[in-house]
Coordinates of C-alpha atoms in Angstrom, one line a residue:
M201 CA 14.1 76.3 58.2
S202 CA 11.8 76.1 61.1
S203 CA 11.8 78.8 63.8
S204 CA 11.7 77.9 67.5
A205 CA 8.1 79.3 67.5
D206 CA 7.1 76.9 64.8
R207 CA 8.7 73.9 66.5
G208 CA 7.0 74.7 69.7
I209 CA 3.4 74.9 68.4
P210 CA 1.1 73.7 71.2
R211 CA -1.8 71.4 70.5
R212 CA -5.1 73.4 70.7
D213 CA -8.5 72.2 71.7
V214 CA -10.9 72.6 68.9
L215 CA -13.5 75.3 69.6
A216 CA -17.0 75.3 68.3
A217 CA -17.8 78.9 67.5
G218 CA -21.0 79.4 65.6
S219 CA -20.3 81.0 62.2
A220 CA -16.6 80.0 62.5
L221 CA -17.5 76.4 62.7
A222 CA -19.6 76.8 59.6
A223 CA -16.7 78.4 57.9
G224 CA -14.5 75.6 59.1
G225 CA -16.8 73.2 57.4
A226 CA -17.0 69.6 58.7
L227 CA -17.7 67.4 55.7
A228 CA -18.6 64.1 57.2
G229 CA -22.1 64.4 55.8
I230 CA -21.1 64.6 52.2
A231 CA -21.8 61.4 50.3
T232 CA -19.0 59.4 48.8
S233 CA -18.8 60.0 45.1
P234 CA -19.0 57.2 42.6
G235 CA -15.7 55.3 42.4
S236 CA -14.4 56.7 45.7
A237 CA -12.7 54.3 48.1
G238 CA -14.7 56.1 50.8
A239 CA -13.3 58.1 53.6
A240 CA -12.3 56.2 56.8
P241 CA -14.9 56.3 59.6
G242 CA -14.9 59.7 61.2
A243 CA -12.9 61.2 58.4
D244 CA -14.0 64.3 56.4
A245 CA -12.3 63.2 53.1
D246 CA -10.0 60.6 51.7
A247 CA -7.1 63.1 51.7
I248 CA -6.3 66.7 52.8
V249 CA -4.0 68.8 50.6
V250 CA -2.4 71.7 52.4
G251 CA -1.6 74.4 49.9
A252 CA -3.4 75.4 46.7
G253 CA -0.4 76.2 44.6
L254 CA 0.7 74.2 41.5
A255 CA 2.0 71.1 43.4
G256 CA -1.3 71.1 45.4
L257 CA -3.4 71.4 42.4
V258 CA -1.5 68.6 40.6
A259 CA -1.7 66.3 43.6
T260 CA -5.4 67.0 44.0
A261 CA -6.1 66.3 40.3
E262 CA -4.4 63.0 40.6
L263 CA -6.3 62.0 43.7
V264 CA -9.6 63.0 42.0
A265 CA -8.7 61.0 38.9
A266 CA -8.4 57.9 41.1
G267 CA -11.9 58.6 42.6
R268 CA -10.8 60.1 45.9
R269 CA -12.5 62.9 47.7
V270 CA -10.2 65.8 48.7
L271 CA -10.2 68.7 51.0
L272 CA -7.9 71.5 49.5
V273 CA -6.9 73.8 52.4
D274 CA -5.2 77.2 52.0
Q275 CA -4.7 80.2 54.2
E276 CA -5.2 82.7 51.3
P277 CA -8.4 83.7 49.7
E278 CA -9.6 82.1 46.5
A279 CA -8.1 84.9 44.4
S280 CA -4.6 83.4 45.0
L281 CA -5.4 79.9 43.8
G282 CA -2.3 78.6 42.0
G283 CA 0.1 80.2 44.4
Q284 CA 3.4 81.7 43.3
A285 CA 3.4 79.6 40.1
F286 CA 0.9 82.1 38.7
W287 CA 3.5 84.8 38.9
S288 CA 6.3 82.9 37.2
L289 CA 7.6 83.2 33.7
G290 CA 6.6 79.6 33.0
G291 CA 9.9 78.1 32.1
L292 CA 10.2 74.3 31.9
L293 CA 13.3 72.1 31.3
F294 CA 12.9 69.5 28.6
I295 CA 15.5 67.2 27.3
D296 CA 15.9 66.5 23.5
S297 CA 12.6 68.3 22.8
P298 CA 11.2 69.0 19.3
E299 CA 12.0 72.7 19.8
Q300 CA 15.6 71.8 20.6
R301 CA 15.9 69.6 17.6
A302 CA 14.4 72.2 15.3
A303 CA 17.0 74.6 16.4
G304 CA 19.9 72.2 15.8
I305 CA 20.4 71.7 19.6
K306 CA 21.8 68.2 20.3
D307 CA 20.7 67.2 23.7
S308 CA 20.5 63.8 25.5
L309 CA 19.6 62.2 28.8
E310 CA 23.3 61.5 29.3
L311 CA 24.4 65.1 28.8
A312 CA 21.5 66.4 30.9
R313 CA 22.4 64.0 33.7
A314 CA 26.1 65.1 33.6
D315 CA 24.9 68.7 33.8
W316 CA 22.5 68.2 36.6
F317 CA 24.7 66.2 38.9
S318 CA 27.8 68.5 38.4
T319 CA 25.5 71.5 39.1
A320 CA 23.8 69.9 42.1
G321 CA 27.1 68.8 43.7
F322 CA 25.3 66.3 46.0
D323 CA 27.8 65.6 48.8
R324 CA 25.7 64.7 51.9
G325 CA 25.5 60.9 52.1
V326 CA 24.2 60.1 48.6
D327 CA 24.9 56.4 49.1
D328 CA 23.8 56.4 52.8
P329 CA 20.1 55.8 53.3
A330 CA 20.3 58.2 56.3
G331 CA 22.1 60.9 54.2
E332 CA 20.5 64.2 53.5
D333 CA 21.2 63.8 49.8
H334 CA 20.3 60.1 49.5
W335 CA 16.7 60.6 48.3
A336 CA 17.5 64.0 46.6
A337 CA 19.9 62.2 44.2
R338 CA 17.3 59.5 43.5
W339 CA 14.7 62.2 42.8
A340 CA 17.1 63.9 40.4
E341 CA 17.5 60.7 38.4
A342 CA 13.8 60.2 38.3
Y343 CA 13.1 63.8 37.3
L344 CA 15.7 63.5 34.4
Q345 CA 13.9 60.5 33.1
F346 CA 10.6 62.4 33.3
A347 CA 12.0 65.4 31.5
N348 CA 13.4 63.2 28.8
G349 CA 10.2 61.2 28.6
E350 CA 6.6 61.8 29.2
K351 CA 6.7 65.3 30.8
R352 CA 6.2 67.1 27.5
S353 CA 3.6 64.7 26.0
W354 CA 1.7 64.7 29.3
L355 CA 1.5 68.5 29.5
S356 CA 0.8 68.8 25.7
G357 CA -2.1 66.5 26.2
L358 CA -3.5 68.9 28.7
G359 CA -3.3 71.7 26.2
V360 CA 0.1 73.3 27.2
S361 CA 2.3 74.6 24.5
W362 CA 5.6 76.5 24.3
V363 CA 7.5 79.3 22.5
P364 CA 9.5 77.7 19.7
V365 CA 12.7 79.5 20.7
V366 CA 14.5 77.6 23.5
G367 CA 16.2 79.8 26.2
W368 CA 19.7 79.2 27.5
A369 CA 19.7 79.8 31.3
E370 CA 22.5 79.0 33.8
R371 CA 25.2 78.5 31.1
G372 CA 27.9 77.9 33.7
G373 CA 30.8 79.3 31.8
Q374 CA 33.4 77.2 33.6
L375 CA 34.8 73.7 33.0
A376 CA 32.9 70.8 31.5
D377 CA 32.5 69.3 34.9
G378 CA 31.3 72.6 36.5
P379 CA 27.8 73.8 37.0
G380 CA 25.4 74.9 34.2
N381 CA 23.5 73.8 31.1
S382 CA 25.7 72.7 28.2
V383 CA 22.9 73.5 25.8
P384 CA 19.7 75.6 25.8
R385 CA 16.9 73.8 27.7
F386 CA 14.6 76.6 29.0
H387 CA 11.2 76.2 27.3
L388 CA 8.9 79.2 27.8
T389 CA 5.3 78.2 28.2
L390 CA 2.8 80.0 26.0
G391 CA 0.7 81.6 28.8
T392 CA 3.6 81.9 31.2
G393 CA 2.9 80.7 34.8
P394 CA -0.8 81.0 34.4
G395 CA -0.6 78.7 31.4
V396 CA 1.1 76.0 33.4
V397 CA -1.5 76.4 36.3
E398 CA -4.5 76.5 34.0
P399 CA -5.1 72.9 33.1
F400 CA -4.8 71.7 36.7
E401 CA -7.0 74.5 38.1
K402 CA -9.6 73.5 35.5
L403 CA -9.5 69.8 36.5
V404 CA -9.8 70.7 40.2
R405 CA -12.6 73.2 39.7
E406 CA -14.5 70.7 37.7
A407 CA -14.0 68.1 40.4
A408 CA -15.3 70.7 43.0
A409 CA -18.4 71.3 40.9
D410 CA -19.0 67.5 41.0
G411 CA -18.5 67.4 44.8
K412 CA -15.2 65.5 44.7
V413 CA -13.1 68.5 45.9
T414 CA -14.0 70.9 48.7
F415 CA -12.0 74.2 48.9
R416 CA -11.2 75.5 52.4
F417 CA -9.8 78.9 51.7
R418 CA -8.8 81.2 54.7
H419 CA -8.0 78.1 56.7
R420 CA -4.5 78.4 58.2
V421 CA -3.1 75.1 59.4
D422 CA -1.3 75.4 62.7
E423 CA -0.8 71.7 63.5
L424 CA -0.9 68.3 62.0
S425 CA -2.9 66.0 64.2
T426 CA -1.6 62.5 64.9
T427 CA -2.9 59.3 66.5
G428 CA -0.5 56.6 67.4
G429 CA 2.3 58.2 65.4
A430 CA 0.2 58.5 62.2
V431 CA -0.9 61.8 60.8
D432 CA -4.7 61.9 60.5
G433 CA -5.7 65.5 60.0
V434 CA -5.0 69.2 60.5
R435 CA -6.0 71.8 63.0
G436 CA -5.8 75.5 62.8
G437 CA -7.5 78.9 62.6
V438 CA -10.2 80.2 60.3
L439 CA -9.1 83.7 59.1
E440 CA -11.6 86.4 58.4
P441 CA -12.8 86.7 54.8
S442 CA -10.6 88.8 52.6
D443 CA -11.0 90.4 49.2
A444 CA -7.3 91.0 48.8
P445 CA -6.3 90.8 45.2
R446 CA -4.0 88.0 44.1
G447 CA -0.5 88.3 45.5
T448 CA -1.3 91.1 47.9
P449 CA -1.1 90.5 51.7
S450 CA -4.3 89.2 53.2
S451 CA -5.6 89.7 56.8
R452 CA -4.3 87.3 59.5
T453 CA -7.2 88.1 61.9
E454 CA -8.5 84.8 63.2
I455 CA -12.3 84.3 63.7
G456 CA -12.4 80.7 64.8
K457 CA -10.8 77.3 64.9
F458 CA -11.2 74.2 62.8
E459 CA -10.2 70.6 62.8
L460 CA -10.4 68.3 59.7
R461 CA -9.7 64.6 59.5
A462 CA -8.4 62.4 56.8
P463 CA -6.1 59.3 56.7
I464 CA -3.7 61.1 54.3
V465 CA -2.4 64.7 54.4
I466 CA -0.2 66.0 51.6
V467 CA 1.7 69.2 52.4
T468 CA 2.3 71.4 49.4
S469 CA 2.7 74.8 51.1
G470 CA 5.8 76.2 49.4
G471 CA 9.0 77.5 50.7
I472 CA 10.4 80.4 52.8
G473 CA 11.1 83.1 50.1
A474 CA 9.0 85.8 51.8
N475 CA 10.3 85.1 55.3
H476 CA 13.5 87.0 55.6
D477 CA 14.0 85.9 59.2
L478 CA 14.0 82.2 58.2
I479 CA 16.2 83.0 55.3
R480 CA 18.8 84.6 57.5
A481 CA 18.5 82.0 60.2
N482 CA 19.3 79.3 57.6
W483 CA 21.8 81.3 55.5
P484 CA 24.6 79.1 54.4
S485 CA 27.9 79.7 56.2
R486 CA 29.7 79.2 52.9
L487 CA 28.2 82.5 51.8
G488 CA 29.3 84.4 54.9
T489 CA 27.1 86.9 56.7
P490 CA 23.5 87.1 55.5
P491 CA 22.7 90.2 53.5
E492 CA 21.3 93.1 55.5
R493 CA 19.1 94.1 52.5
L494 CA 17.0 91.7 50.6
I495 CA 14.1 92.3 48.1
T496 CA 11.4 89.8 47.8
G497 CA 10.5 87.7 44.8
V498 CA 7.4 85.9 46.1
P499 CA 4.1 87.0 47.8
A500 CA 4.0 87.4 51.6
H501 CA 2.1 84.2 52.2
V502 CA 5.2 82.2 51.2
D503 CA 6.2 82.1 54.8
G504 CA 7.6 78.6 55.5
R505 CA 5.3 77.9 58.4
M506 CA 4.5 74.3 57.3
L507 CA 8.1 73.2 57.5
G508 CA 8.2 73.7 61.3
I509 CA 4.7 72.4 61.7
S510 CA 5.5 69.2 59.8
E511 CA 8.8 68.8 61.8
A512 CA 6.8 69.0 65.0
A513 CA 4.7 66.1 63.7
G514 CA 7.9 64.0 63.2
A515 CA 9.0 64.9 59.7
R516 CA 12.7 65.2 58.9
L517 CA 14.0 68.5 57.5
V518 CA 17.2 68.3 55.4
N519 CA 19.5 70.7 53.5
R520 CA 18.2 73.7 55.5
D521 CA 21.0 75.9 54.2
R522 CA 20.4 75.4 50.5
M523 CA 18.4 78.1 48.9
W524 CA 18.2 79.9 45.6
H525 CA 18.3 83.7 45.5
Y526 CA 18.8 85.8 42.3
T527 CA 21.4 88.4 42.0
E528 CA 19.8 90.5 39.3
G529 CA 16.8 91.8 41.2
M530 CA 15.3 95.3 40.7
I531 CA 12.8 97.0 43.0
N532 CA 9.4 96.9 41.3
H533 CA 8.1 100.4 40.4
S534 CA 4.6 99.0 40.9
P535 CA 4.8 96.6 43.8
I536 CA 2.1 93.9 44.4
W537 CA 3.6 92.5 47.6
P538 CA 5.9 94.0 50.2
G539 CA 9.5 94.5 49.0
H540 CA 8.4 93.3 45.6
G541 CA 11.4 92.7 43.3
I542 CA 11.6 91.6 39.6
R543 CA 14.5 89.5 38.2
V544 CA 16.2 90.3 35.0
L545 CA 16.9 87.4 32.7
A546 CA 19.8 88.9 30.7
A547 CA 21.9 87.6 27.9
P548 CA 25.7 87.8 28.3
S549 CA 26.5 91.4 27.0
S550 CA 26.0 93.6 30.1
L551 CA 29.1 94.2 32.1
W552 CA 28.8 93.3 35.8
F553 CA 30.6 95.3 38.5
D554 CA 30.6 95.1 42.2
A555 CA 29.5 97.9 44.4
N556 CA 32.9 99.5 44.3
G557 CA 33.0 99.5 40.5
R558 CA 35.3 96.5 40.0
R559 CA 34.3 94.2 37.1
F560 CA 33.5 90.7 38.4
P561 CA 35.7 87.8 37.4
N562 CA 34.3 84.6 36.1
P563 CA 31.5 83.5 36.6
G564 CA 30.2 87.1 37.0
V565 CA 28.6 87.2 33.6
P566 CA 24.8 87.6 33.2
S567 CA 23.1 84.2 32.6
Y568 CA 26.0 82.1 33.7
D569 CA 25.9 81.0 37.3
T570 CA 23.4 82.5 39.8
L571 CA 24.9 81.2 43.0
G572 CA 28.5 81.6 41.7
T573 CA 27.7 85.3 41.3
L574 CA 26.0 85.5 44.7
E575 CA 29.3 84.3 46.2
L576 CA 31.2 87.1 44.4
I577 CA 28.7 89.7 45.7
Q578 CA 29.0 88.4 49.2
R579 CA 32.8 88.6 49.1
S580 CA 32.5 92.2 47.9
G581 CA 31.3 93.4 51.3
H582 CA 28.1 95.0 49.8
D583 CA 24.6 93.7 49.2
H584 CA 24.3 95.2 45.7
S585 CA 26.1 95.2 42.4
W586 CA 25.8 97.0 39.0
F587 CA 25.0 96.2 35.4
V588 CA 26.6 98.6 33.0
L589 CA 25.2 98.5 29.5
N590 CA 23.6 100.6 26.8
K591 CA 20.2 101.1 25.1
R592 CA 21.1 98.7 22.3
I593 CA 21.7 95.9 24.8
I594 CA 18.6 96.5 26.9
D595 CA 16.3 96.7 23.9
K596 CA 17.1 93.1 22.9
E597 CA 18.6 91.3 25.8
F598 CA 16.3 92.1 28.8
V599 CA 13.5 89.7 29.7
L600 CA 11.8 90.4 33.0
S601 CA 10.7 87.4 35.0
G602 CA 7.1 87.2 35.8
S603 CA 3.7 86.6 34.1
E604 CA 2.7 90.2 34.6
Q605 CA 5.9 91.5 33.0
N606 CA 5.3 89.5 29.8
P607 CA 1.8 90.4 28.7
E608 CA 2.0 89.0 25.1
L609 CA 3.2 85.7 26.3
T610 CA 0.7 85.6 29.2
R611 CA -2.2 86.1 26.9
K612 CA -0.8 83.5 24.5
D613 CA -0.2 85.9 21.7
L614 CA 2.9 84.3 20.2
A615 CA 3.0 86.6 17.1
A616 CA 3.0 89.7 19.3
Y617 CA 5.7 88.3 21.6
L618 CA 8.0 87.5 18.7
A619 CA 7.3 90.8 17.1
S620 CA 8.2 92.6 20.3
R621 CA 11.5 90.7 20.5
L622 CA 12.4 91.1 16.8
F623 CA 11.1 94.6 15.7
H624 CA 10.2 96.8 18.7
D625 CA 12.3 99.4 20.4
T626 CA 12.6 98.9 24.2
P627 CA 9.8 96.5 25.2
P628 CA 7.1 98.3 27.2
P629 CA 7.7 96.5 30.5
V630 CA 11.4 97.2 30.3
K631 CA 10.7 100.8 29.3
A632 CA 8.5 101.2 32.4
F633 CA 11.5 100.3 34.6
L634 CA 13.8 102.7 32.6
D635 CA 11.3 105.5 33.2
D636 CA 10.2 104.7 36.8
G637 CA 12.5 102.1 38.3
E638 CA 14.5 103.5 41.3
D639 CA 17.5 101.3 40.5
F640 CA 18.2 102.8 37.0
V641 CA 20.7 105.5 36.0
V642 CA 20.8 106.8 32.4
A643 CA 23.6 109.0 31.1
D644 CA 25.5 110.0 28.0
D645 CA 29.0 109.4 29.3
P646 CA 30.8 107.4 32.0
D647 CA 31.4 110.3 34.2
E648 CA 27.8 111.3 34.4
L649 CA 26.8 107.6 34.8
V650 CA 29.1 107.1 37.7
A651 CA 27.9 110.3 39.4
G652 CA 24.4 108.9 39.2
M653 CA 25.5 105.5 40.5
N654 CA 27.2 107.1 43.5
R655 CA 24.1 109.2 44.2
L656 CA 21.9 106.1 44.2
A657 CA 24.3 104.2 46.5
G658 CA 24.5 107.1 48.9
A659 CA 28.3 107.1 48.9
D660 CA 31.2 107.8 46.5
L661 CA 32.1 104.1 46.1
I662 CA 33.0 104.2 42.4
D663 CA 35.8 106.1 40.7
A664 CA 34.7 107.3 37.2
A665 CA 38.1 107.0 35.7
E666 CA 38.6 103.4 36.9
L667 CA 35.2 102.3 35.6
R668 CA 35.8 104.0 32.2
A669 CA 39.2 102.3 31.9
Q670 CA 37.7 98.9 32.5
V671 CA 34.9 99.4 29.9
E672 CA 37.5 100.7 27.4
L673 CA 39.7 97.7 27.9
R674 CA 36.7 95.4 27.2
D675 CA 35.7 97.5 24.2
G676 CA 39.3 97.2 22.9
Q677 CA 38.8 93.4 22.6
V678 CA 35.7 93.6 20.4
D679 CA 37.7 94.0 17.2
N680 CA 40.1 91.2 18.2
P681 CA 39.0 87.9 16.6
F682 CA 41.0 86.0 19.1
T683 CA 40.4 88.0 22.4
K684 CA 41.3 87.0 25.9
D685 CA 38.0 88.4 27.4
L686 CA 35.9 85.5 28.5
Q687 CA 32.7 87.5 28.3
I688 CA 33.3 88.5 24.7
M689 CA 33.9 84.8 24.0
G690 CA 30.5 84.1 25.7
V691 CA 28.7 86.7 23.5
R692 CA 30.1 85.1 20.4
N693 CA 29.1 81.7 21.6
S694 CA 25.6 83.0 22.3
L695 CA 25.4 84.5 18.8
A696 CA 26.3 81.2 17.3
Y697 CA 23.0 79.8 18.6
V698 CA 20.2 80.8 16.2
G699 CA 17.6 81.3 19.0
D700 CA 19.8 83.8 20.9
S701 CA 20.9 85.5 17.7
L702 CA 17.3 86.1 16.7
V703 CA 15.7 87.3 19.9
R704 CA 18.1 87.4 22.9
T705 CA 21.6 88.5 22.1
T706 CA 22.7 91.9 20.7
P707 CA 25.4 91.7 18.0
L708 CA 28.8 92.3 19.5
H709 CA 29.7 96.0 19.8
K710 CA 31.5 98.5 22.0
I711 CA 29.6 99.5 25.1
L712 CA 30.8 103.1 24.7
D713 CA 29.8 103.4 21.1
P714 CA 27.7 106.6 21.0
A715 CA 25.4 105.1 18.4
A716 CA 24.4 102.4 20.9
G717 CA 23.7 104.8 23.7
P718 CA 22.7 106.2 26.0
L719 CA 24.6 104.4 28.7
I720 CA 22.6 102.6 31.5
A721 CA 23.6 101.4 34.9
I722 CA 21.3 99.3 37.0
R723 CA 21.7 98.6 40.7
M724 CA 21.2 94.9 41.1
N725 CA 19.8 93.6 44.4
I726 CA 19.7 90.2 46.0
L727 CA 16.2 88.8 45.3
T728 CA 14.8 86.1 47.5
R729 CA 13.1 83.2 45.7
K730 CA 13.4 79.4 46.3
T731 CA 14.0 77.0 49.1
L732 CA 16.2 74.1 47.8
G733 CA 16.0 72.0 51.0
G734 CA 12.9 70.8 52.8
L735 CA 10.9 67.8 54.0
Q736 CA 12.7 64.6 53.0
T737 CA 10.5 62.3 50.9
D738 CA 10.9 59.0 49.2
L739 CA 10.1 58.6 45.5
S740 CA 6.4 58.2 46.4
G741 CA 6.4 61.6 48.1
R742 CA 6.0 60.0 51.6
V743 CA 7.6 62.2 54.2
L744 CA 10.3 60.5 56.1
G745 CA 10.9 60.8 59.8
T746 CA 14.1 61.2 61.8
S747 CA 14.4 57.4 61.8
G748 CA 14.4 57.3 58.0
E749 CA 11.0 55.5 57.9
P750 CA 7.9 57.2 56.4
V751 CA 5.7 59.1 58.8
P752 CA 2.4 57.3 58.4
G753 CA -0.3 59.3 56.6
L754 CA 2.1 62.2 55.6
Y755 CA 3.1 63.2 52.1
A756 CA 4.7 66.3 50.6
A757 CA 5.3 67.8 47.2
G758 CA 6.6 71.0 45.6
E759 CA 9.0 73.5 47.2
V760 CA 8.2 72.4 50.8
S761 CA 9.9 69.1 49.9
G762 CA 12.8 70.8 48.1
F763 CA 10.9 69.9 44.9
G764 CA 11.4 66.3 45.8
G765 CA 13.5 64.2 48.2
G766 CA 14.3 67.2 50.4
G767 CA 16.5 68.9 47.7
V768 CA 16.4 67.5 44.1
H769 CA 18.6 70.4 42.9
G770 CA 21.4 70.0 45.4
Y771 CA 23.2 73.3 45.8
R772 CA 22.3 74.8 42.4
A773 CA 19.5 74.6 39.8
L774 CA 19.6 74.3 36.0
E775 CA 16.5 76.6 35.8
G776 CA 13.2 75.6 34.3
T777 CA 13.1 73.0 37.1
F778 CA 11.1 74.7 39.8
L779 CA 7.7 74.5 38.1
G780 CA 8.7 71.2 36.7
G781 CA 9.6 70.0 40.2
C782 CA 6.1 71.0 41.4
L783 CA 4.5 69.1 38.5
F784 CA 6.5 66.0 39.0
S785 CA 6.5 65.8 42.8
G786 CA 2.8 66.7 42.9
R787 CA 2.0 63.9 40.4
Q788 CA 4.1 61.4 42.3
A789 CA 2.6 62.2 45.7
G790 CA -1.0 62.4 44.4
R791 CA -0.7 59.0 42.6
A792 CA 1.0 57.3 45.5
A793 CA -1.5 58.7 48.0
A794 CA -4.4 57.6 45.8
A795 CA -2.9 54.0 45.7
E796 CA -2.5 54.0 49.5
S797 CA -6.1 55.0 50.0
A798 CA -7.6 52.5 47.6

């Protein structure tokens, strides 16, 4: 995950530069707050947290709760506090929750454990302390206990609440020992991503008002400083002030240098999702050649720089080739960051075809298996694929990922959200893509639809008669109560769950039924998102070195640590586990660092 440039970062002399030094902000003169252990002699704080996303905010809140003084450092302006979590849909995985029980969903820790480990596929030295998956598997077990235990009550106590209808993501659709969720577990936060960030931002801002936290925005860390093998601070460049709105690229013009000291540094800087060069450099060989064309699911500051910087300070990077990219990405008609794409969270009714118009085999069904479908797309020889559906399906089944794409949920208006799912025509955010999205083709018949698909692709890749024949064969199974079509079985299974039947899955019908039209085709692009490998950590969040021993003074949490242990998800995720991984790993690292600095 680290580029050669990152691994070769030179040590820089710290430059005193007038206003830049003031911007850098040495804090040695700030008095220790009541209850603080007190910073070490010559230190600027008890701990430095690098990255002001969700994991960084959680870790900072835990440190402050224990009476520690914290420097929170981030290269972005204050407008981007909360990081990419702010842009998320806010899904969280719980096990045997009240929402599940109310819907008649029978879940258990044992079932969730079986699902997680069969999905993760840990196979890199689980039982070997030197193995890349050793700590990842231990983190997985700890996280499952957390999701089945205090996770919900902890967040609820902070004011977080959830939509009563539980979503069913990553359904698998294969054998019982294959990947996927056996039951719905995806709990949508009321308030989406901002609703998850909100309580921790509030705690940290209150601590800042009390002098216990000092923000250092526009401070780009270029190096972890070490003394005698122990990490004891950070060095880097002060970037010029920026009024860039949240999520938009900010200036990288450097106006000075800074150096900050603390006996503990916690790295919470995120992954590599906006760095296409690093993605391609670490692309898994099992998926063949990296895609030539990618669209981007995270802001440009998600650049992966701290992975290489931490490695240069002695940290061990593991599972570099594990990553999570969505296959249902659409180019945003109103982009916020470069190459901005939006993911569709679809129920199982849309038909999925490769770029040549051939219907995908299992697991090429929407909502079933993200990386399984990515493998199918990669084998097709093209970087895009197609959904074929109709207006009846898009009206009910399409949810767009992102806080800005779900305004009712984001403003915590549950009644309006449920009304939009139950009674409205095409939801306004989806309608905006229908009207203005460059990946959409709308037509009254298959011939016209295919002509538009080929125009959009820039080549006559799809034969209209062949595509029509495949859709007609599928439609011919709709009236068959037995059916051999796996996707139709999946739709019926979805409709058997009351939550999907109410708000997510369209009653089974023929795609070519004129009453359900017009027909819609959507070019689906590969959308970059998550880093599943990263800095290897023990269960306290301490970063391990190449020897397997902790690097003194260095912790990590969130995506930079593979959401815990250097890859808590293994090869695949169950969804609702990325924000949850930031929460859990941030809490673990913050509490452990607070105990160490007592």
